[in-house]
CSV table of C-alpha atoms and ligand atoms in Angstrom, one decimal:
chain,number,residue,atom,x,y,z
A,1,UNK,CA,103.4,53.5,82.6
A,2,UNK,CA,101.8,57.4,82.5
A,3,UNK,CA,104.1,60.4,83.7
A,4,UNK,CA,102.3,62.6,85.6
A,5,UNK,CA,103.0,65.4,83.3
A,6,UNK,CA,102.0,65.1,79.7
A,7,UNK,CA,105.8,64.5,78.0
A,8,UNK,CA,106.3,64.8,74.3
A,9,UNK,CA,109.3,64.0,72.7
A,10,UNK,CA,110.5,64.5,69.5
A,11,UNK,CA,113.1,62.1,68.1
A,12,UNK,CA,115.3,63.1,65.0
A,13,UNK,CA,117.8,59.8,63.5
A,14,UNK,CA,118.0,59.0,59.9
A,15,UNK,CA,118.2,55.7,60.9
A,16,UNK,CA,114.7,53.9,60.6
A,17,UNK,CA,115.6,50.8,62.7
A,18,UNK,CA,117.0,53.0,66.0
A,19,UNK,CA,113.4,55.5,65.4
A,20,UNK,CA,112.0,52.5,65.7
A,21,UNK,CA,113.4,50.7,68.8
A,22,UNK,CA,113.9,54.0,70.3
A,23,UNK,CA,110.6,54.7,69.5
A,24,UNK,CA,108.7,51.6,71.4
A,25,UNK,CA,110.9,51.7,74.6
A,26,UNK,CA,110.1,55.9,75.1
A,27,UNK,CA,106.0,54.9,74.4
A,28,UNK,CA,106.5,52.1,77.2
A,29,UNK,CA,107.8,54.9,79.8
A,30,UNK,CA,104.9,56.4,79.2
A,31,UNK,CA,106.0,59.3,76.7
A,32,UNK,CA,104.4,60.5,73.5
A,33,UNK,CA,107.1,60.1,71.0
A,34,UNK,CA,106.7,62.0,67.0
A,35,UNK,CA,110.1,60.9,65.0
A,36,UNK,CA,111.6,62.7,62.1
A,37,UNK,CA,114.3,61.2,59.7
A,38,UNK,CA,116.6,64.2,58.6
A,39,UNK,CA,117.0,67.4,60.9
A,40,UNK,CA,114.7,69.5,58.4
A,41,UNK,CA,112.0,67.7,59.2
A,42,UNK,CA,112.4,68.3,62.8
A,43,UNK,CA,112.9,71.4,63.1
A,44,UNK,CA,109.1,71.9,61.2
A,45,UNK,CA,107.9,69.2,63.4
A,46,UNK,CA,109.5,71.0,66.9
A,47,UNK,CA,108.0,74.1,65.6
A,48,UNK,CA,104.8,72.7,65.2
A,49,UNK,CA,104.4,69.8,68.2
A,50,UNK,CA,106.2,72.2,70.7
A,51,UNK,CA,107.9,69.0,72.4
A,52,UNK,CA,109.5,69.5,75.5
A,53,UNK,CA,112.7,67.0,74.8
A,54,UNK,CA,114.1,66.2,71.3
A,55,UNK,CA,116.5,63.5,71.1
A,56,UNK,CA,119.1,63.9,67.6
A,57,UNK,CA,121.7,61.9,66.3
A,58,UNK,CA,124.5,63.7,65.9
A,59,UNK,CA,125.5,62.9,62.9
A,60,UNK,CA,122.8,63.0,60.1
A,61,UNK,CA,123.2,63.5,56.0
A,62,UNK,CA,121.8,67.1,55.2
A,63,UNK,CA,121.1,69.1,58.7
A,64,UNK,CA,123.7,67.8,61.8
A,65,UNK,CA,122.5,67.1,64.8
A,66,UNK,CA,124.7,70.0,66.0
A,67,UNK,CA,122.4,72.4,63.7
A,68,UNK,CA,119.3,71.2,64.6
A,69,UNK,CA,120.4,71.9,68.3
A,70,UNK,CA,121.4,75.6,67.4
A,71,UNK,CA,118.3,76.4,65.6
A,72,UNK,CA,116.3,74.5,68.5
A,73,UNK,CA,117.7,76.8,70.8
A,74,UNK,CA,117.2,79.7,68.7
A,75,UNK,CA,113.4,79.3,68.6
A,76,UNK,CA,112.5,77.9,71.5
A,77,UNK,CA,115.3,78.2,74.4
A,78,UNK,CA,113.2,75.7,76.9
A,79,UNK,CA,113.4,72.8,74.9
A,80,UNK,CA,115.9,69.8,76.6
A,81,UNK,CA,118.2,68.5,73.6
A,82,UNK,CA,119.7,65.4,73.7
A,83,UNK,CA,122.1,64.5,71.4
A,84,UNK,CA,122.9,60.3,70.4
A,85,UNK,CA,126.5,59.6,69.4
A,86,UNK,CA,128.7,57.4,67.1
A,87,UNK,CA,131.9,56.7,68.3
A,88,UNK,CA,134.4,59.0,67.8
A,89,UNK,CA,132.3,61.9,68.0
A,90,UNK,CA,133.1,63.0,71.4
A,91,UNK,CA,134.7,66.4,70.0
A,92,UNK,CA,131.0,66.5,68.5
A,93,UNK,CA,129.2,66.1,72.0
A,94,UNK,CA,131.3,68.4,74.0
A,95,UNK,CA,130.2,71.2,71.7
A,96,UNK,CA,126.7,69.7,71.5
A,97,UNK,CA,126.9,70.9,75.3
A,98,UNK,CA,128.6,73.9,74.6
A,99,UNK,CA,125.8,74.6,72.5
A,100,UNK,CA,123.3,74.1,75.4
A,101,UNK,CA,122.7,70.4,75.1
A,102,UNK,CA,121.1,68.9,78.1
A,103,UNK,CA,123.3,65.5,77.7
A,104,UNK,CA,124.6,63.2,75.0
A,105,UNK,CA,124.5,59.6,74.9
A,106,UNK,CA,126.2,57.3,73.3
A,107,UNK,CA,125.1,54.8,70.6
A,108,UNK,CA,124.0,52.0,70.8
A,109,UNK,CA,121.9,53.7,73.1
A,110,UNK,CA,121.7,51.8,76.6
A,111,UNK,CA,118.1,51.9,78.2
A,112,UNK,CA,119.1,53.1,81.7
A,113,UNK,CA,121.2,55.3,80.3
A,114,UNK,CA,118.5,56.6,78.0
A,115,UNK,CA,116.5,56.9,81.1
A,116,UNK,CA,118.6,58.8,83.1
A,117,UNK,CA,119.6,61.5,80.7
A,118,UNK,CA,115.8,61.8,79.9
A,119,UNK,CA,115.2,62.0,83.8
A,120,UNK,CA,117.9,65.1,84.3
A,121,UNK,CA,116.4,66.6,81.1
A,122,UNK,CA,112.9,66.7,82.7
A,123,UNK,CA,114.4,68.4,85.8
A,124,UNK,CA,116.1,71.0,83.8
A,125,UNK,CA,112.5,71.7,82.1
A,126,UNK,CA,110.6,72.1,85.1
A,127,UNK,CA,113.6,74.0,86.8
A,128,UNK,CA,114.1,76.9,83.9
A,129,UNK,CA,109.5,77.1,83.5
A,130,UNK,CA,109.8,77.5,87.4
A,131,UNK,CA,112.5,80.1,87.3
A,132,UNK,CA,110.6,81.6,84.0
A,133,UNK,CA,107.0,81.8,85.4
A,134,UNK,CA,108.9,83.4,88.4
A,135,UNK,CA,110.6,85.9,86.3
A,136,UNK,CA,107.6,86.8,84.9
A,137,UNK,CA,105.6,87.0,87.7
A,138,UNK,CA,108.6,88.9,89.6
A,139,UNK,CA,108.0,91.1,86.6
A,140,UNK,CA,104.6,91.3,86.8
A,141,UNK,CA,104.4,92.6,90.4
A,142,UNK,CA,107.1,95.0,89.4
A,143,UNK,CA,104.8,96.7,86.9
A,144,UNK,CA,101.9,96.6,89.2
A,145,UNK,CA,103.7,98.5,91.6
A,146,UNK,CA,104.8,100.8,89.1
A,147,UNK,CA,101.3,101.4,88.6
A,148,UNK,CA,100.6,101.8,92.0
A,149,UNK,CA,103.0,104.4,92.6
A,150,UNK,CA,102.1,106.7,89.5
A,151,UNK,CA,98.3,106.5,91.1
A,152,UNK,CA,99.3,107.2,94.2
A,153,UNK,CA,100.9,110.4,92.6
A,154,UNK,CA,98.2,111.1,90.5
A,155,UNK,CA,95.9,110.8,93.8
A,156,UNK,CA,98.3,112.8,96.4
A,157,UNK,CA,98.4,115.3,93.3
A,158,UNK,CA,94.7,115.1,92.9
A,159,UNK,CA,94.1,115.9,96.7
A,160,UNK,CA,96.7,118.8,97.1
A,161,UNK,CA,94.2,120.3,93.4
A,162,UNK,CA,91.2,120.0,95.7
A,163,UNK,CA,92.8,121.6,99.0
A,164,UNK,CA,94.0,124.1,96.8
A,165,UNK,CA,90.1,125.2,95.4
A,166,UNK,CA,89.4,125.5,99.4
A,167,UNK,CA,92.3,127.1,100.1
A,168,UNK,CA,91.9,129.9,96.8
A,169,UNK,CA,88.1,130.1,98.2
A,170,UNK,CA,88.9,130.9,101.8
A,171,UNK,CA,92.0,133.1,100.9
A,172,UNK,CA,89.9,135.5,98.6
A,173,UNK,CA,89.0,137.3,101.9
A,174,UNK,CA,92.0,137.0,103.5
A,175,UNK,CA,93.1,139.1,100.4
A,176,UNK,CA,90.2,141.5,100.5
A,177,UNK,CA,90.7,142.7,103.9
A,178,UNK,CA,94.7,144.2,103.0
A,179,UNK,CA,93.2,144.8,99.7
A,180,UNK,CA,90.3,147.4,101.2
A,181,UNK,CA,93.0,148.3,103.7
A,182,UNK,CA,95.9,150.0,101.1
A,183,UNK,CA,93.0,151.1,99.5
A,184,UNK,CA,91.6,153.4,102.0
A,185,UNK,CA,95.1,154.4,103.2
A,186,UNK,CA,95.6,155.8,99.3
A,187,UNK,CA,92.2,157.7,99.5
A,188,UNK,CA,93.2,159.6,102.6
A,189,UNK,CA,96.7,160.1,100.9
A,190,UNK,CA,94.9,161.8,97.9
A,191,UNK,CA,92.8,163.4,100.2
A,192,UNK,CA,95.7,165.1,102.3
A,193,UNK,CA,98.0,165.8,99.6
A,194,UNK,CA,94.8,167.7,97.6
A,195,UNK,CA,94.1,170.0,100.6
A,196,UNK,CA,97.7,170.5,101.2
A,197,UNK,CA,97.6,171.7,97.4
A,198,UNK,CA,95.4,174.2,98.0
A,199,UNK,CA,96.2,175.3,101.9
A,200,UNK,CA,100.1,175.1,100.7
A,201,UNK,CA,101.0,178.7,101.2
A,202,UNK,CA,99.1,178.8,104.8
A,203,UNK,CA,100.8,175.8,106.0
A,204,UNK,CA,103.7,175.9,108.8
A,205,UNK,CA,106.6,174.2,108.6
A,206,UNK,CA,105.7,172.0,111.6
A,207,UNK,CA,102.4,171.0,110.5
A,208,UNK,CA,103.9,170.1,106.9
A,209,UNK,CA,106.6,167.8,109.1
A,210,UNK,CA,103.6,166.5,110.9
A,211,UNK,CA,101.7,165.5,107.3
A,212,UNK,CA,105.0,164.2,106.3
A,213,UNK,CA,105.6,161.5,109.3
A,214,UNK,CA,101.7,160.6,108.7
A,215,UNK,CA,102.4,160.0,105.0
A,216,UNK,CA,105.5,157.4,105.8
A,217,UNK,CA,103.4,155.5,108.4
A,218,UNK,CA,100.7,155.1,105.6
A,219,UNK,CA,103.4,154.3,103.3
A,220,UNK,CA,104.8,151.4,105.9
A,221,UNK,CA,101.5,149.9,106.0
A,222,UNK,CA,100.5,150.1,102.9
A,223,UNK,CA,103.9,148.3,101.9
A,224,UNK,CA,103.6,145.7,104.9
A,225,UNK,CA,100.5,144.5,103.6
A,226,UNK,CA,100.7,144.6,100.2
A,227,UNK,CA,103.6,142.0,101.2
A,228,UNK,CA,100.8,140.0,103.0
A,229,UNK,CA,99.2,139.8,99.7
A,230,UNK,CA,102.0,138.7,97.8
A,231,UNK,CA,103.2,136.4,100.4
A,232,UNK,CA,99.9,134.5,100.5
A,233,UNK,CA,99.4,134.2,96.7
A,234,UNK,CA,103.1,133.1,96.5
A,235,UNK,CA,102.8,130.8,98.9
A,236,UNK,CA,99.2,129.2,97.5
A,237,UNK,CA,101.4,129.0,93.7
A,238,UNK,CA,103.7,127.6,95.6
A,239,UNK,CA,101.5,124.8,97.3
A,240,UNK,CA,99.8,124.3,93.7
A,241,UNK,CA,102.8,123.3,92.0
A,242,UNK,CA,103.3,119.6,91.4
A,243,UNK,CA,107.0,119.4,92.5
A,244,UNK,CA,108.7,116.1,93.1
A,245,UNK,CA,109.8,114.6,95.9
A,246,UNK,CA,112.6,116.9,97.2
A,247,UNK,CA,114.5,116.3,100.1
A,248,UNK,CA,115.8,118.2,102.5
A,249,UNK,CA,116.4,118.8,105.9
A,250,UNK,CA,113.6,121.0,107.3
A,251,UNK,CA,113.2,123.1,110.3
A,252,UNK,CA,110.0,121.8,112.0
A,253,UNK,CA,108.9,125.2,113.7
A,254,UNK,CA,109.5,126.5,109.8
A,255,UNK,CA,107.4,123.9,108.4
A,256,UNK,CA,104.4,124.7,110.7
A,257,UNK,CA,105.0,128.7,110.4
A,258,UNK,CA,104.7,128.2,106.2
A,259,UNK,CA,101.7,125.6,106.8
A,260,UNK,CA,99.6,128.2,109.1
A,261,UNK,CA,100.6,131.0,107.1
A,262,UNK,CA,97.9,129.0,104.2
A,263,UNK,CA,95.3,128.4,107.1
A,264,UNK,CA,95.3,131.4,109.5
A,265,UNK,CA,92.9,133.2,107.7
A,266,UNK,CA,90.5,130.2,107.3
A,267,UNK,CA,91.0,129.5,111.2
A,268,UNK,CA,90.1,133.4,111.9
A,269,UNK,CA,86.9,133.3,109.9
A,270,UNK,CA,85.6,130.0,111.4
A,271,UNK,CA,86.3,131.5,115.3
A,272,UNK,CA,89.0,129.4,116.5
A,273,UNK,CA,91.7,130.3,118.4
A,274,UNK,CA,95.1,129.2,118.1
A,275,UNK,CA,97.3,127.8,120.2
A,276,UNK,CA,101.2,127.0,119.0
A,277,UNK,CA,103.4,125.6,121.0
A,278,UNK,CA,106.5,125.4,119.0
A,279,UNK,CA,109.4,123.6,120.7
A,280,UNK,CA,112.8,125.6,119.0
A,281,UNK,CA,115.3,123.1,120.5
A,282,UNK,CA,112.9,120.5,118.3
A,283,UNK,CA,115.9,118.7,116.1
A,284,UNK,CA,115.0,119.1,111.6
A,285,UNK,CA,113.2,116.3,110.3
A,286,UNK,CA,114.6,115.4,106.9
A,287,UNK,CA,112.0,115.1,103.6
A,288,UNK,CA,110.1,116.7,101.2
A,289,UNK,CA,109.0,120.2,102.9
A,290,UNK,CA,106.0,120.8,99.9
A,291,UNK,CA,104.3,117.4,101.3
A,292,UNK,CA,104.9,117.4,104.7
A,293,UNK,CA,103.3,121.2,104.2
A,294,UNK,CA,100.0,119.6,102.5
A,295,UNK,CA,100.2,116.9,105.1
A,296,UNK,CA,99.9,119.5,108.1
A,297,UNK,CA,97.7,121.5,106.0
A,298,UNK,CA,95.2,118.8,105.5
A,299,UNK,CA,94.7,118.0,109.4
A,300,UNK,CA,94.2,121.4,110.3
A,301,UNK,CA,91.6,121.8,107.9
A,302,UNK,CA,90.3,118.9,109.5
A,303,UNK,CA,90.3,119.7,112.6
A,304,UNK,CA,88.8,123.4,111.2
A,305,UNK,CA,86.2,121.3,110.0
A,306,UNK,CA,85.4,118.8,112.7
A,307,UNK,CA,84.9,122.5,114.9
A,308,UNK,CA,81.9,124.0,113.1
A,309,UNK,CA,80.8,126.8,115.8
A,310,UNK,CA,84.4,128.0,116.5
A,311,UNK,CA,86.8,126.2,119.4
A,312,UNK,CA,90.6,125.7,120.2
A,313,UNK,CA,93.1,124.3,117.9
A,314,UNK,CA,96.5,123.5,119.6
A,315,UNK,CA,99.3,122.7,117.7
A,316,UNK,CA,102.4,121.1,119.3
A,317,UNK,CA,106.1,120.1,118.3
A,318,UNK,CA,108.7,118.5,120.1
A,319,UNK,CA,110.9,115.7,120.4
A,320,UNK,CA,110.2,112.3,122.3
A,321,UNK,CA,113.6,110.9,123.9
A,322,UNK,CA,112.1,107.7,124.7
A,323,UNK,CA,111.0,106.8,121.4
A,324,UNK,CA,113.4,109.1,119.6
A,325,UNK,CA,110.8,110.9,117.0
A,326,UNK,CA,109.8,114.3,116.2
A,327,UNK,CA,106.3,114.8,116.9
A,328,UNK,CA,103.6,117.6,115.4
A,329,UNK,CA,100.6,117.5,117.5
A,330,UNK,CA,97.3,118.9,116.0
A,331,UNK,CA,94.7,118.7,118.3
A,332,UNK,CA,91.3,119.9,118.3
A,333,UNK,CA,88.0,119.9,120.6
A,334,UNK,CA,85.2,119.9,117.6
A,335,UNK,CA,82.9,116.7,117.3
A,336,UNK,CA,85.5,113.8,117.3
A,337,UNK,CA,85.1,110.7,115.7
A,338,UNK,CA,83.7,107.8,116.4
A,339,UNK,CA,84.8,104.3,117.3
A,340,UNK,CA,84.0,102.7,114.3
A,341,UNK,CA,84.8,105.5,112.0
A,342,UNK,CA,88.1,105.5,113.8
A,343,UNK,CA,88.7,101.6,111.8
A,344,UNK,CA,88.2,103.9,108.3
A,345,UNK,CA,89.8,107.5,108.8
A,346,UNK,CA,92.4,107.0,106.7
A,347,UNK,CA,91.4,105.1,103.5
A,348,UNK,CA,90.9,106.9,100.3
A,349,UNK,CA,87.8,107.7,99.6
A,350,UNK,CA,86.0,107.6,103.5
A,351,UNK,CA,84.4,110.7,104.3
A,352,UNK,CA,81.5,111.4,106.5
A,353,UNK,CA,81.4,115.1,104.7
A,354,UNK,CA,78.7,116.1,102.1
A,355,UNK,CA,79.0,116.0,98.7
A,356,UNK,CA,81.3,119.3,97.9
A,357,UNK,CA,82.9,119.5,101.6
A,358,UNK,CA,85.3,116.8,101.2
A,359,UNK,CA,86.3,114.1,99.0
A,360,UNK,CA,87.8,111.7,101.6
A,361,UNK,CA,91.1,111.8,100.7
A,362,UNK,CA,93.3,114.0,103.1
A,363,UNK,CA,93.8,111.4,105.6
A,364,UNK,CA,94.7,109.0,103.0
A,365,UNK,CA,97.6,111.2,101.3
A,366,UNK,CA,98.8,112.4,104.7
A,367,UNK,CA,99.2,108.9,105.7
A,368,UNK,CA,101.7,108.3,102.2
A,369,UNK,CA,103.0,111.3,102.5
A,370,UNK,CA,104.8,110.5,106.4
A,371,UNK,CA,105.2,106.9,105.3
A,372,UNK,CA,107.0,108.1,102.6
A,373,UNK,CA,109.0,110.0,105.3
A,374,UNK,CA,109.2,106.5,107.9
A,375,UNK,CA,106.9,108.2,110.0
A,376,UNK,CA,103.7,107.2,111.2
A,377,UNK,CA,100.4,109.4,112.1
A,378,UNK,CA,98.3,108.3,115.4
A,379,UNK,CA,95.3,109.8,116.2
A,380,UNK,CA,93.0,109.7,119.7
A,381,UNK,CA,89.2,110.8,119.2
A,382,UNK,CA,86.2,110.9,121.6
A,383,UNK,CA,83.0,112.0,120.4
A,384,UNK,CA,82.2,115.3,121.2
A,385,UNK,CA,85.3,116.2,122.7
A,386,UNK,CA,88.0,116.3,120.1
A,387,UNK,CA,90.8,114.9,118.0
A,388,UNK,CA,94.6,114.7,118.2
A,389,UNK,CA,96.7,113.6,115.4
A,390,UNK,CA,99.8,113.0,115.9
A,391,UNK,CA,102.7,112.8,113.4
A,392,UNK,CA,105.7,111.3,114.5
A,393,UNK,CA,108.5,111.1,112.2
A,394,UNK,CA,112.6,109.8,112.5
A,395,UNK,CA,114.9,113.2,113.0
A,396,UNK,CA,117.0,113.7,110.5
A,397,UNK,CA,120.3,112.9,112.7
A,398,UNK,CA,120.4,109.7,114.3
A,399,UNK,CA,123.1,110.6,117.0
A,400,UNK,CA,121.1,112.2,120.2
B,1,ATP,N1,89.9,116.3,113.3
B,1,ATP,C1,88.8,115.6,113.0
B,1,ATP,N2,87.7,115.6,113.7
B,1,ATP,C2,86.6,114.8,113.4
B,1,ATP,N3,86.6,114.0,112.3
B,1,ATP,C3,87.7,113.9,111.6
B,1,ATP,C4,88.9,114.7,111.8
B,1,ATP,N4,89.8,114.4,110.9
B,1,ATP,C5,89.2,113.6,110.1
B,1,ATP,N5,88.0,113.2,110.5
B,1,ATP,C6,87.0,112.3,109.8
B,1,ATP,O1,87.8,111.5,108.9
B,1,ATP,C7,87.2,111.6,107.6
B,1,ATP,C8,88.2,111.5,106.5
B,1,ATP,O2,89.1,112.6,106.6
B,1,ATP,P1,89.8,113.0,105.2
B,1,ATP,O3,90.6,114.2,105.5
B,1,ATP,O4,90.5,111.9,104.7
B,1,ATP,O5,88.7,113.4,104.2
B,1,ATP,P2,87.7,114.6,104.2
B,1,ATP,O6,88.1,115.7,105.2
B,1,ATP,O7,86.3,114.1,104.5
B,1,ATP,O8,87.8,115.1,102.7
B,1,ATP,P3,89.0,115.9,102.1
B,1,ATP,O9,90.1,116.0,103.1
B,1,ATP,O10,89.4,115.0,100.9
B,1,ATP,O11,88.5,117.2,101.7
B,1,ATP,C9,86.4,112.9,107.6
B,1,ATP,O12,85.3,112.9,106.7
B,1,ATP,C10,85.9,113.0,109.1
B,1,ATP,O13,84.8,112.2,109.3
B,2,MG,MG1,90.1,116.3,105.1
């Protein structure tokens, strides 16, 4: 009679007549059978057969049965042990199963009850290799997904590196222009204050006063945009740094004011005008301001984009009572998209762009990124009319 499964089983008895016997009734239920006469001898042949089942006696000259179980256990912790014994040696069995023993039986060993230890014994092997190849498949996944994560950092922080080279390009004239400005407002200074040198003596005390009020108003713009300056380079280290997630609860008319303060001069030089509609009443979203931030930033330059001869971007926030989420509308009427680039938007690596214009992966990271947040973004395109992306996330409060 075969067993479906290939069984091996090693049996360890110093007695020649019961390896024997044993022996011939295990071959006729179909299992492969190696014997061993002392515990030694065993132990090598487990180490070396890898049988699923060894059968001892219990009491053996040299190695006990109770040792060969121990060290059985020690080297490979699958195999099923069954230990045969004598009577009298029940103290002997009970820590035989203490010891991890699948069964004991006694001697002279009973066919059916051979059998049926041997049948249990099987089910205990299959059970602990299922719950093993589960374990390590449970463990598998687990580092997978550790993976996953650490490239989906590596990629969000990848994408934020390449808005940041548009952003640094774009903002080089929005720092020019205050630049030029403070500039020129320090050459008329000089200019003023060198006259003044020379015409001092012929100067009346109200035209001096008059010079004076000029001079603070210089000095108030000079300072208010030397602030611009430093604002925008603060905020684009800022943006650059690779900060974990941090959460917080975050003003949503705040998070678009910080996000447009990165793209207002890039919307300016491409001729669009924009339209914000922030609703204050709008209740805080709760997250991770820095990504939400690239999120925003990455569909309005998008939308800046999909409007290459100038048009209208609106952007919208509010709250939606029937569905109870924040929303932050960014809508725009540049080339739209089309049906079947609709299906592809937002997985890594799509872009319909040339080569240096985009990589592909804004509206893959934005996507994470309000995931992340147990948000979702929805978007409603027709060509050559426009886009509107829409990102709707949970407010932080629940209670409404
Ligand atoms: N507002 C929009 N109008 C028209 N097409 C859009 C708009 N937003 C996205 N798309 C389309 O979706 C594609 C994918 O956008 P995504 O932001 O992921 O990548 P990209 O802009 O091409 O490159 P990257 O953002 O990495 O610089 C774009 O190439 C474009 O075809
Ligand atoms: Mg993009």
């Amino acid at each position: 009679m075969a067993l479906p499964v290939n069984w091996k089983i090693l049996l360890i008895d110093d007695d020649e007549d019961i390896r024997d016997i044993m022996s011939i009734t295990l071959k006729d239920a179909g299992y492969s059978v190696i014997c061993a006469p002392d515990g030694h001898t065993g132990l090598m042949l487990a180490a070396r057969e890898e049988p699923q089942i060894v059968i001892t006696d219990i009491k053996m000259p040299g190695m006990s049965g109770l040792e060969v179980l121990e060290k059985i256990k020690k080297i490979k912790p699958e195999t099923e042990v069954i230990v045969t014994t004598g009577f009298g040696d029940i103290k002997k069995a009970v820590k035989a199963l203490q010891y991890d023993a699948s069964d004991f039986i006694s001697k002279p060993v009973d066919d059916a009850a051979l059998h049926m230890a041997l049948k249990r014994a099987r089910q205990r092997y299959i059970d602990k290799k299922q719950l093993s190849d589960y374990t390590a498949l449970l463990e598998r996944d687990l580092k997978t997904m550790e993976q996953e994560v650490s490239n989906q950092a590596k990629l969000l922080h990848r994408e934020k590196m390449v808005s940041l080279g548009r952003l640094a390009a774009s903002m080089v004239h929005e720092i020019n222009n205050p630049l030029s400005g403070i500039l020129n407002y320090i050459r008329l200074m000089i200019r003023i204050s060198g006259k003044d040198n020379n015409l001092k003596s012929n100067l009346t005390l109200e035209k001096r006063q008059d010079q004076a009020n000029k001079f603070n108003s210089y000095l108030e713009i000079i300072e208010s945009e030397t602030q611009r300056c430093s604002d925008l380079v603060s905020g684009l280290l800022k943006f650059s740094r690779k900060t974990n997630l941090e959460q917080k609860s975050i003003d949503v008319t705040d998070l678009i004011q910080h996000s447009l303060l990165l793209c207002n001069h890039k919307l300016e030089l491409s001729n669009i005008v924009l339209n914000v509609r922030c609703n204050p009443d709008v209740l805080p979203v709760f997250g991770d301001f820095n990504q939400l931030e690239q999120c925003i930033i990455n569909l309005i330059f998008n939308a800046i984009d999909a409007m290459e001869n100038g048009g209208n971007l609106k952007i919208e926030t509010g709250f939606n009572p029937e569905e109870k989420h924040v929303f932050i509308s960014i809508k725009d009427n540049g080339k739209g998209i089309s049906k079947e680039d609709l299906n592809f938007i937002f997985e890594p690596f799509f872009t319909t762009k040339s080569e240096g214009y985009g990589v592909g992966l804004g509206l893959s990271s934005a996507y994470g990124i309000v995931e992340k947040h147990k948000g979702t973004i929805v978007v409603e395109s027709r060509l050559d009319h426009g886009s509107e992306f829409i990102i709707k996330l949970p407010p932080e409060k629940k209670e409404f």
